C-alpha angles and dihedrals in degrees: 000000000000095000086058088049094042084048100048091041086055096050081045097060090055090075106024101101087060103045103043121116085001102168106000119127114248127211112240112228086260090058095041086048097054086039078067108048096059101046093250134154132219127214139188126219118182111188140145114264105269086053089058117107119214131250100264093045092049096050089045087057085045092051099046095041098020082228099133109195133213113211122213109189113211136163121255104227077067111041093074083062101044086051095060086040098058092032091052084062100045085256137117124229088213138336091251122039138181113254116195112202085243093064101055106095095042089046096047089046090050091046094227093142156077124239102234122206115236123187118236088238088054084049091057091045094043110049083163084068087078081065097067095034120113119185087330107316118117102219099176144015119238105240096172133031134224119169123163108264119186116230133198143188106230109178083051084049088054094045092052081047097254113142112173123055122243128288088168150064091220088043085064087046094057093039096060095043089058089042076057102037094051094047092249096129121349095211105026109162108074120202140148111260101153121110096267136094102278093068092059089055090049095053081045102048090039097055087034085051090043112046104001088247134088108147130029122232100262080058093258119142108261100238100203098051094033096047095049099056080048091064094044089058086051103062087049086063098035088049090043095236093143125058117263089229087053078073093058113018121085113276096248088061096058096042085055089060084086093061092035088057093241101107125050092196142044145150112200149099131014088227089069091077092063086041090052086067102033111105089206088053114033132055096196116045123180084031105085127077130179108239135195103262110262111243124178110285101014129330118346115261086229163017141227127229139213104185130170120215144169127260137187118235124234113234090044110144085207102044094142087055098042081052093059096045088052090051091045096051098042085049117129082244105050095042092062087055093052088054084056105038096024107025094234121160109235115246087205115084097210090054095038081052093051099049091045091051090050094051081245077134116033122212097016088165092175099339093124101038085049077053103067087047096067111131131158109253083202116093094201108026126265100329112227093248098055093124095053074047100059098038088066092044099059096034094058089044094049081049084051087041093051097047096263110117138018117243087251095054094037084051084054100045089057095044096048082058105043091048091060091043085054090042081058117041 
């Protein structure tokens, strides 16, 4: 593990002295001397868009802190990037950063960033804080949640004569066979099985859904558990449930199936609640309802989430201010404004609770009750070569979609290569 690092840090040097600070927006010495005069502390955040607070929210952080902050929008396929490139020079690419779920092992491993202190009281609120903890040390707060939620179509459930919504996983089965078998949607189960990232996430929240495991504790893939939702995702191809262009399209495309009418059934993402009810996204309006994830016997026992949160860097020259811009916009407060002005899902329940009570969110179905199961299907928290992972995960699920592999032998492909990645780190 250290020799990739090592390896990535030094590609990175070559061009630090060029990409640090891109994009970001610099004081002149005007700004920094009046800065001065009043006592008051700068900050940087670099984050992607939809992270980005507006102007009002950000003065009245100024006013009430006198931080000001200076934003730097980037996107965050690139912000990974920009981070080992500053931290490969001592330096750091802003005082606040983005921090995706995926990026906390690598990041831990790296030591890019600040331990933050959580209340007890923050870590009940936040599940989603297990995400960005690391033997113990909380690196980021979860600004906005994304758990797996199951959808249906009930009004095509009624028409192929279902009338009861899923508990289980082979209720889903035998729901979408009949969908198929009366003509009432030719490829009703929608999932990611392109060779991409998402389709990682599906083969880890169905075996976490169906049997509570999905890795051992030496960070292994638990082969019962993993190759049976593999094969489950098998018979959905074999029995062409799922539509031939879900193997090649983007993720996002064939979870969208389920607002463009074309797909009965999906687990995915938390934003699909708001696009259920949004005239510009959805087709079917009034058809679609958020579900409990099925599990084996009944309702699965929990959830997976992919959170994104906000981190401080460290080598930060500011880290007490940047603090207090992290606690004040993962505030219950604030987190309530960024659904309204971001449309952000808040990572805190109380919040998440309030917001659905008030209609804030409408058609919530079981968005709340999926809420209070997040757990963490990682043993040992998000391991630091999660991305070399998942790239032998999808990849040996796009072989099986294509035709390719069977799920024993994708099952093998990607085992062969995680057991190395462990024998490494």
């Amino acid at each position: 593990m250290k020799k990739r690092l090592l390896s990535i840090l030094l590609v990175a040097a070559m061009t630090a002295t060029m990409l640090i600070g891109c994009g970001s927006k610099e004081k002149s010495g005007d700004d920094a001397k009046k800065d001065e005069e009043k006592g008051g502390d700068s900050i940087t955040l670099m984050a992607p868009d939809w992270a980005i607070p507006t102007e009002d929210q950000l003065a009245a952080f100024t006013k009430e802190t006198g931080i000001e902050v200076v934003v730097n929008e980037v996107g965050w396929d690139d912000i990974r990037e920009k981070l080992a490139t500053a931290a490969s020079g001592g330096q750091a690419a802003a005082d606040v950063v983005e921090v995706d779920w995926s990026w906390v092992g690598e990041f831990h491993a790296a030591d890019w960033l600040e331990t933050l202190d959580v209340t007890e009281e923050d870590k009940k609120d936040m599940p989603t804080l297990e995400t960005f903890t690391k033997e113990g040390k909380v690196l980021a707060i979860p600004y906005a949640n994304d758990y797996r939620l199951s959808y249906y179509n009930t009004k095509q459930f009624e028409k192929a004569g279902i009338k009861e919504e899923p508990q289980t996983w082979d209720d889903v089965l035998e729901a979408c066979r009949a969908l198929k078998s009366t003509g009432t949607v030719e490829y009703p189960f929608a999932i990611a099985l392109n060779a991409e990232e998402k389709t990682s996430t599906c083969l880890m929240w169905l075996a976490y859904a169906m049997n509570g495991v999905v890795w051992n504790e030496d960070g292994t893939l638990n082969k019962e558990s993993v190759t049976e939702a593999l094969q489950y995702m098998e018979t959905l191809i074999k029995e062409e449930l799922v539509a031939p262009e879900d193997k090649t399209s983007s993720g996002m495309d064939a979870y969208k199936r389920i607002t463009g009418g074309s797909a009965s059934f999906l687990t995915g993402p938390t934003s699909f609640v708001s696009r259920s009810t949004n005239e510009e996204e959805c087709g079917v309006i009034g058809e679609i309802t958020p579900i409990l994830m099925p599990g084996k016997e009944g309702k699965s026992k929990v959830t997976m989430a992919l959170p994104e949160g906000l981190g401080v860097t460290k080598f930060s020259e500011n880290k007490e201010a940047a603090k207090k811009f992290v606690e004040w916009y993962t505030s219950a407060d604030m987190q309530k404004e960024l659904n309204a002005s971001n449309s952000a899902i808040p990572t805190r329940n109380s919040v998440l609770k309030g917001l659905v009570d008030d209609g804030s969110i409408k058609n919530a179905g079981a968005m709340l009750e999926e809420a209070e199961l997040i757990v963490s299907p990682f043993p040992n928290g998000i391991p630091a070569y999660y991305a070399e992972m998942s790239n032998a995960m999808y990849n040996a699920i796009n072989k099986m979609a294509l035709g390719e592999l069977t799920a024993e032998k994708a099952f093998a492909e990607m085992d062969t290569k995680i057991k190395e990645l462990v024998e490494q780190e």
